[in-house]
Coordinates of C-alpha atoms in Angstrom, one line a residue:
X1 CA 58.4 126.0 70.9
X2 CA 56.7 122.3 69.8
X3 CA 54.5 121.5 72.0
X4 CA 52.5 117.7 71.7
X5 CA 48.9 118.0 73.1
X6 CA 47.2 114.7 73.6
X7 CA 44.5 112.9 74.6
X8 CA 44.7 109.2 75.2
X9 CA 41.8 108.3 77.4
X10 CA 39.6 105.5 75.5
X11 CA 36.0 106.7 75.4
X12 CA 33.2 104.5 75.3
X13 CA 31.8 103.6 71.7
X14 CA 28.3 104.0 71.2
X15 CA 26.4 101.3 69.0
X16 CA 24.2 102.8 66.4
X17 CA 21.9 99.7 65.3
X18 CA 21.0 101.5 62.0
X19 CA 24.6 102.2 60.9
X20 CA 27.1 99.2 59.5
X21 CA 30.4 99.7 60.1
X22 CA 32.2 100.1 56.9
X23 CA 35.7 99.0 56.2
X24 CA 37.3 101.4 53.9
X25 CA 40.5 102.0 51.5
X26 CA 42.3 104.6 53.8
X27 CA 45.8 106.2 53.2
X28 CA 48.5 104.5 55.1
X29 CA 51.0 105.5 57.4
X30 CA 54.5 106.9 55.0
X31 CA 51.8 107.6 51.7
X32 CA 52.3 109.3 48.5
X33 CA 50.2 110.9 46.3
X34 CA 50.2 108.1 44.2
X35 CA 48.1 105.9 46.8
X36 CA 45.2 108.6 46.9
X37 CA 41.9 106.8 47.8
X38 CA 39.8 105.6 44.9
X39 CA 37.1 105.2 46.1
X40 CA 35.1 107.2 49.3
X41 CA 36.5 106.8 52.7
X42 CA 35.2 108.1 56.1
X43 CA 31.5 109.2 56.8
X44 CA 31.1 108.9 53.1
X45 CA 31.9 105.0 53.1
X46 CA 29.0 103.8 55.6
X47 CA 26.2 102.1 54.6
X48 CA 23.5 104.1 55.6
X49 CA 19.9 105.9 54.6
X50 CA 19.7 103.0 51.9
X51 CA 23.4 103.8 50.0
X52 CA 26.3 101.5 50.4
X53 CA 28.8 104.1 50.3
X54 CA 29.3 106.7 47.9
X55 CA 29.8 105.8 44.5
X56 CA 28.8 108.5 42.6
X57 CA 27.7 108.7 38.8
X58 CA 29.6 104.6 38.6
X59 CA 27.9 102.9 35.9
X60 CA 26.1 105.9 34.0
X61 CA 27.7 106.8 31.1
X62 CA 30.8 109.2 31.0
X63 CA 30.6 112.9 29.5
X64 CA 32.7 116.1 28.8
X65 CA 32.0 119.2 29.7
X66 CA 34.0 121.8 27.7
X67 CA 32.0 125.0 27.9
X68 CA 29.0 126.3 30.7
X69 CA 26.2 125.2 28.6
X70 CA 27.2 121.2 28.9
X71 CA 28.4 121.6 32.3
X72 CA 25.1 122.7 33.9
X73 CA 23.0 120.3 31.4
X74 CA 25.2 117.5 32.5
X75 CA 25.0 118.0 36.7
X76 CA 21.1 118.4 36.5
X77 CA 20.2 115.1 34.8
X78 CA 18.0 112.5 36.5
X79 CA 20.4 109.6 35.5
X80 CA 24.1 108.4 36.6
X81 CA 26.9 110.4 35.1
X82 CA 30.7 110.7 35.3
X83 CA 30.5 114.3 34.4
X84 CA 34.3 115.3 33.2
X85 CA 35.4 118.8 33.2
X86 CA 38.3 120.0 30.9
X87 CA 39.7 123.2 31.2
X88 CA 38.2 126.1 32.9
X89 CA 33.8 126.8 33.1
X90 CA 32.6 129.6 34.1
X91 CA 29.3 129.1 36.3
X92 CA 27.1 132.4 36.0
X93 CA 25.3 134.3 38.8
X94 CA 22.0 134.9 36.8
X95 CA 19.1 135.0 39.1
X96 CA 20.5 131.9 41.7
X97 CA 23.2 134.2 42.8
X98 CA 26.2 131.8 40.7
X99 CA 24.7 128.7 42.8
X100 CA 24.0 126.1 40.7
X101 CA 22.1 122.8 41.3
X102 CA 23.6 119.0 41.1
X103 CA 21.7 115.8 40.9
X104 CA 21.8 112.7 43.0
X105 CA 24.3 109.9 41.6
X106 CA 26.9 112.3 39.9
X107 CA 30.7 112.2 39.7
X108 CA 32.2 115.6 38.9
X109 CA 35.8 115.4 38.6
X110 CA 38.4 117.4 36.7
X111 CA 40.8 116.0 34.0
X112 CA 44.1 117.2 34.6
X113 CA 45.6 119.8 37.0
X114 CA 43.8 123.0 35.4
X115 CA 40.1 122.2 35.4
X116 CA 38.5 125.2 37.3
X117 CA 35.2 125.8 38.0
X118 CA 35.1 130.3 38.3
X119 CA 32.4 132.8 39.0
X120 CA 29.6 130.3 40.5
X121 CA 29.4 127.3 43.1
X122 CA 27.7 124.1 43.4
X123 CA 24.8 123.4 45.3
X124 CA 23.9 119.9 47.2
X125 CA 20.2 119.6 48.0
X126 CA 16.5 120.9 48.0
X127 CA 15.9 124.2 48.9
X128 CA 15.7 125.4 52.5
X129 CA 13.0 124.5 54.5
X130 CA 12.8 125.1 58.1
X131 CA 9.5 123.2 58.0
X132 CA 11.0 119.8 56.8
X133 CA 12.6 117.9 60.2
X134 CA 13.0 114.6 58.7
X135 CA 14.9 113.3 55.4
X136 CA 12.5 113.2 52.6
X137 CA 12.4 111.1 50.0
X138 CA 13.6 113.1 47.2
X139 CA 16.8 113.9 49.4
X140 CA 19.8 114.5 46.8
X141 CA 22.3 111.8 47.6
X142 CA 25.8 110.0 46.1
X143 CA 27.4 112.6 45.0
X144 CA 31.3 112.7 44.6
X145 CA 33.5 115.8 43.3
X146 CA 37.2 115.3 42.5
X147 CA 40.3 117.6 41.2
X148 CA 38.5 120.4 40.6
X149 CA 39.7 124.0 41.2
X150 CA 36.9 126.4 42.7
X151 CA 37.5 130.3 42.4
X152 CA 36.0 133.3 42.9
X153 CA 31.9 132.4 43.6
X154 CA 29.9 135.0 44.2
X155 CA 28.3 133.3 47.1
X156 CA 30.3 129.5 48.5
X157 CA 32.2 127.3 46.1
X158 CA 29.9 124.0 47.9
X159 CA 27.0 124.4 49.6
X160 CA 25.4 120.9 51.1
X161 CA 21.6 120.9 52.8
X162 CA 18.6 119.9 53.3
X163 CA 19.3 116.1 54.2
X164 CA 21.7 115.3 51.3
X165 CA 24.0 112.5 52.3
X166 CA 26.6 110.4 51.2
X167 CA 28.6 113.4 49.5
X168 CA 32.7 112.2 48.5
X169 CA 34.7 116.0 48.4
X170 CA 38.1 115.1 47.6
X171 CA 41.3 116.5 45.9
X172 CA 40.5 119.8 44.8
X173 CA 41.3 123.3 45.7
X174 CA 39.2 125.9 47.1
X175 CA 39.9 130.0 47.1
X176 CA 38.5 133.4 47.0
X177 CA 34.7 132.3 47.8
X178 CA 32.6 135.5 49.0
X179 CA 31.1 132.9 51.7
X180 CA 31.8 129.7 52.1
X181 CA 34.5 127.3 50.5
X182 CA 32.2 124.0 52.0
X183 CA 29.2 124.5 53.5
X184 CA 27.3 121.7 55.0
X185 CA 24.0 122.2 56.6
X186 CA 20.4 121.5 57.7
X187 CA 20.2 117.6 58.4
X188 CA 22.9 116.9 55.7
X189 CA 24.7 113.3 56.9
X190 CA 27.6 111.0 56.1
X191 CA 29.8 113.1 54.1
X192 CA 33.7 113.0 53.5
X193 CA 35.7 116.0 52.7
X194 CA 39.6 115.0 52.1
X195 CA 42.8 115.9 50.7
X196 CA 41.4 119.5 49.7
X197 CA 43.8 122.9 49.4
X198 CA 41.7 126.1 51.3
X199 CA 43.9 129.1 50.7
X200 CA 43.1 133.3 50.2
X201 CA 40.0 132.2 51.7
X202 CA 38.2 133.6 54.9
X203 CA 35.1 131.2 56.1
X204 CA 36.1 127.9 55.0
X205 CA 33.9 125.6 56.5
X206 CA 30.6 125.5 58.1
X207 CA 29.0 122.8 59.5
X208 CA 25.5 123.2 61.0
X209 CA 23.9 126.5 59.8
X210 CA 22.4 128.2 62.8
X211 CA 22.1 127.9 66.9
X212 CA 18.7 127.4 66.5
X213 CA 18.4 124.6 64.0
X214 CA 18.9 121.7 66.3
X215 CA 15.5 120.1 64.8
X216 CA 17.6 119.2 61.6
X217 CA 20.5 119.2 62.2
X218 CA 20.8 116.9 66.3
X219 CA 21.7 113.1 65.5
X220 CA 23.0 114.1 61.8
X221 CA 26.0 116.1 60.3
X222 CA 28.5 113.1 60.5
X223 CA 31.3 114.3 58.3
X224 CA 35.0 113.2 58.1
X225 CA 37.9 115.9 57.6
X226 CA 41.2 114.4 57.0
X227 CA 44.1 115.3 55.1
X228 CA 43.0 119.1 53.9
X229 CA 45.8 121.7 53.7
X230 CA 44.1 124.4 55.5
X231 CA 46.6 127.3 54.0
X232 CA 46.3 130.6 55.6
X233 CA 42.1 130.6 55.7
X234 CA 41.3 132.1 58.4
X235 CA 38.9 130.2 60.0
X236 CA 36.1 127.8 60.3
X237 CA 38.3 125.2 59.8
X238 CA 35.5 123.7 60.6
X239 CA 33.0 125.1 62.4
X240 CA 30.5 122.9 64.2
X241 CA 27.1 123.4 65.1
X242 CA 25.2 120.0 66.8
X243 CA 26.9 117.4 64.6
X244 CA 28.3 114.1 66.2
X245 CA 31.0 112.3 65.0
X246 CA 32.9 115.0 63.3
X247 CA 36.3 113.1 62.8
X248 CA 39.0 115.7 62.1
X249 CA 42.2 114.1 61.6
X250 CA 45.9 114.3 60.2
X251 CA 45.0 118.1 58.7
X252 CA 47.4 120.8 58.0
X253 CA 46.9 123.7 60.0
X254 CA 49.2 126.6 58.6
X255 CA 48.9 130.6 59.7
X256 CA 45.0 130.7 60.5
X257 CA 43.2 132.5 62.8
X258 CA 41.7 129.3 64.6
X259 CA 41.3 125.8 64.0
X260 CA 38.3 123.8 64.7
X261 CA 35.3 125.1 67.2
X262 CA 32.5 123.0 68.3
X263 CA 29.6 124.7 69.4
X264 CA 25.6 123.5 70.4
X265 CA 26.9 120.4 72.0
X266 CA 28.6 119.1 68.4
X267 CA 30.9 116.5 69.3
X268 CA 34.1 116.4 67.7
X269 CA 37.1 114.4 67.8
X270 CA 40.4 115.9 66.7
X271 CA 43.1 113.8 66.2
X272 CA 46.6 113.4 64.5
X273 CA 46.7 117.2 63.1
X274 CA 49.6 119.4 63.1
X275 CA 49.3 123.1 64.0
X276 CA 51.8 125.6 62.9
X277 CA 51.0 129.9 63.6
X278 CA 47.1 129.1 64.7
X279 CA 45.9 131.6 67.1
X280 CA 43.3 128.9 68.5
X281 CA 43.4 125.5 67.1
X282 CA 40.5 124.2 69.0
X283 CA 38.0 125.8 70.8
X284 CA 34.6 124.8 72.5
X285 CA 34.0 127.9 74.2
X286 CA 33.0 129.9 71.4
X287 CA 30.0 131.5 70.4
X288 CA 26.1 129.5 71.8
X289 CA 26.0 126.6 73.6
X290 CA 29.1 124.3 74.6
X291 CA 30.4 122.0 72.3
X292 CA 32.4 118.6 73.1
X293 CA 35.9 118.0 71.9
X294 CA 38.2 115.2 72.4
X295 CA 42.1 115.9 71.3
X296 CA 44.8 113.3 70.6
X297 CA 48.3 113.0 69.2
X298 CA 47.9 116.3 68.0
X299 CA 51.3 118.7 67.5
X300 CA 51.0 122.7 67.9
X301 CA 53.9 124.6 66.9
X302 CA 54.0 128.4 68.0
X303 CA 50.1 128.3 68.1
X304 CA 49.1 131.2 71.2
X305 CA 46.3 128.4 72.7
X306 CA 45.9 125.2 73.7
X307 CA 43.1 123.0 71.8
X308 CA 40.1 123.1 74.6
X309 CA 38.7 119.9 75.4
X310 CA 35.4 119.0 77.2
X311 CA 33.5 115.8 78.0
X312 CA 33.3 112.5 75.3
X313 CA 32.5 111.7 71.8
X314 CA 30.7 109.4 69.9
X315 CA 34.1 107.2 68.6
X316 CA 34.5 107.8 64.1
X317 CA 35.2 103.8 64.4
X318 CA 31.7 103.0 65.8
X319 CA 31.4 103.7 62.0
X320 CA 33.9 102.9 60.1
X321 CA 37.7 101.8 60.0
X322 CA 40.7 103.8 59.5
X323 CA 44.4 104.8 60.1
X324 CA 46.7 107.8 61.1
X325 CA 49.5 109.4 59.7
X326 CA 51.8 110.4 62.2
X327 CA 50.9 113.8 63.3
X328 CA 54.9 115.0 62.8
X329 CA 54.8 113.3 59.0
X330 CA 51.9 115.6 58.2
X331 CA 53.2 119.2 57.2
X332 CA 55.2 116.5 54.4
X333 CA 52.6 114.7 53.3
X334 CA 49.8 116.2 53.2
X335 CA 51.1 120.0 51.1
X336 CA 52.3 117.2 48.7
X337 CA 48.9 115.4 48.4
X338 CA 46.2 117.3 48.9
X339 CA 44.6 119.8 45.9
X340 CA 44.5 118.8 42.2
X341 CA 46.4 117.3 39.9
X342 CA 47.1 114.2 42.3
X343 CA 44.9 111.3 41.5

């Protein structure tokens, strides 16, 4: 049975003084792979925290990375890079448990359809601190990472924190991560994640660490989802902890446990998806404190739940601009967009 959930009650914008709305390059209504984005879109678009958008390693100087040895050389360096990966790197686990440390103002992006990235995953940010409430200076920022494959990490293939922001994840492919596929956490702010495969994966992605980490994380964690091919992981798809906006739109939903939950008051706004064998594609009642969730021109197809909603959200175009797919064009589009080998 097709069922059309929906939710088309305007709710109120809030005006955040601090944050410029940003117009950006979105995918149109009827695209192809050939029109993928080229440059960030979403959360990862507005000017905020002293970045115009996210732009990356633009205008440092462009390297290969061929083997381990340049990769990790390359991704730690103070300057801009466009860091290029050909063929497939293996990150080790050594003594950081296969996590491996990127600077601010890098582009990582794969050449091709078979760079992978196997064994180890990527880490955004300082080290934890609970003690640190506020960004710091030295937050890592402007960061983008395109057509890669991610495989197999010991611990999660992306791991965001401690305050980075302005953080592009687009077009690549995400599988068999012992934790996390993307992990965003602990203050971490203005972040896009789009056009992504998750498959053979269980925990997919977390957003907002902990019930008790409302000191970082209230007023931040503004992160865009569109256009990710959520194939068969389980869950956290995402799941939100405190954040507001989290736009979640025009995703494909296929044979997962659940969906989206909001949790700790996070206030999400789900919109344009399609749904197809998800036990629970949106939930606010879920573990903690209730969250907020407002659904719209969503389609569930032999899903067991309806999405939950409860109260209103900050509105995704307080920040920036942007349009839908169709939710019934999605299962096309998207399974023929999203992953590598498409920009």
């Amino acid at each position: 049975m097709r069922t059309l959930v929906g939710n088309t009650r305007a709710l109120p914008k809030v005006v955040t003084a601090a944050v410029m709305l940003a117009t950006t390059l979105v995918v149109l209504p009827g695209a192809t792979p050939a029109l993928a984005a080229t440059t960030a879109d979403g959360f990862a678009s507005v000017t905020a925290l002293g970045q115009q958008g996210t732009t990356g390693g633009a205008g440092g100087a462009v390297v290969t990375a061929t083997n381990t040895a340049q990769f990790l050389d390359y991704i730690a360096r103070p300057e801009p890079l466009v860091v290029q990966v050909k063929g497939t790197i293996t990150l080790p686990t050594g003594t950081t448990d296969g996590m491996h440390k990127v600077a601010s103002d890098k582009t990582i992006i794969g050449l091709g359809a078979d760079a992978r990235l196997v064994g180890g995953g990527l880490t955004i940010g300082q080290p934890a601190d609970d003690r640190v409430t506020t960004p710091p200076a030295n937050a890592v920022h402007n960061i983008i990472i395109r057509n890669l494959a991610l495989t197999g990490a010991t611990d999660d293939l992306i791991n965001v924190q401690m305050f980075s922001h302005h953080i592009w994840i687009d077009h690549n492919d995400f599988s068999n991560g012992d934790d996390g596929a993307v992990d965003i956490k602990r203050g971490s702010d203005f972040v896009t994640v789009s056009w992504n495969r998750f498959h053979d994966h269980d925990k997919t992605l977390l957003l907002g660490h902990d019930d008790d980490n409302g000191a970082q994380d209230i007023g931040r964690l503004r992160v865009t989802y569109h256009h990710n091919y959520f194939d068969g992981s389980d869950q956290r798809n995402p799941r939100v902890r405190f954040g507001e906006s989290v736009h979640v739109y025009n995703n494909y939903y296929r044979d997962n446990s659940y969906g989206v939950a909001s949790a700790m008051n996070a206030g999400v706004v789900l919109e344009g998806n399609y749904f197809f064998s998800v036990n629970n594609p949106g939930r606010v009642d879920f573990s903690g404190d209730l969250g907020r969730m407002v659904s719209r021109d969503n389609i569930l197809v032999e899903c067991n739940h309806q999405v939950e909603v409860r109260g209103s959200v900050v509105e995704p175009r307080t920040y920036y601009a942007y349009s839908l797919n169709r939710a019934a064009e999605v299962p096309t589009i998207v399974p023929a967009g999203a992953g590598t080998g498409r920009i």
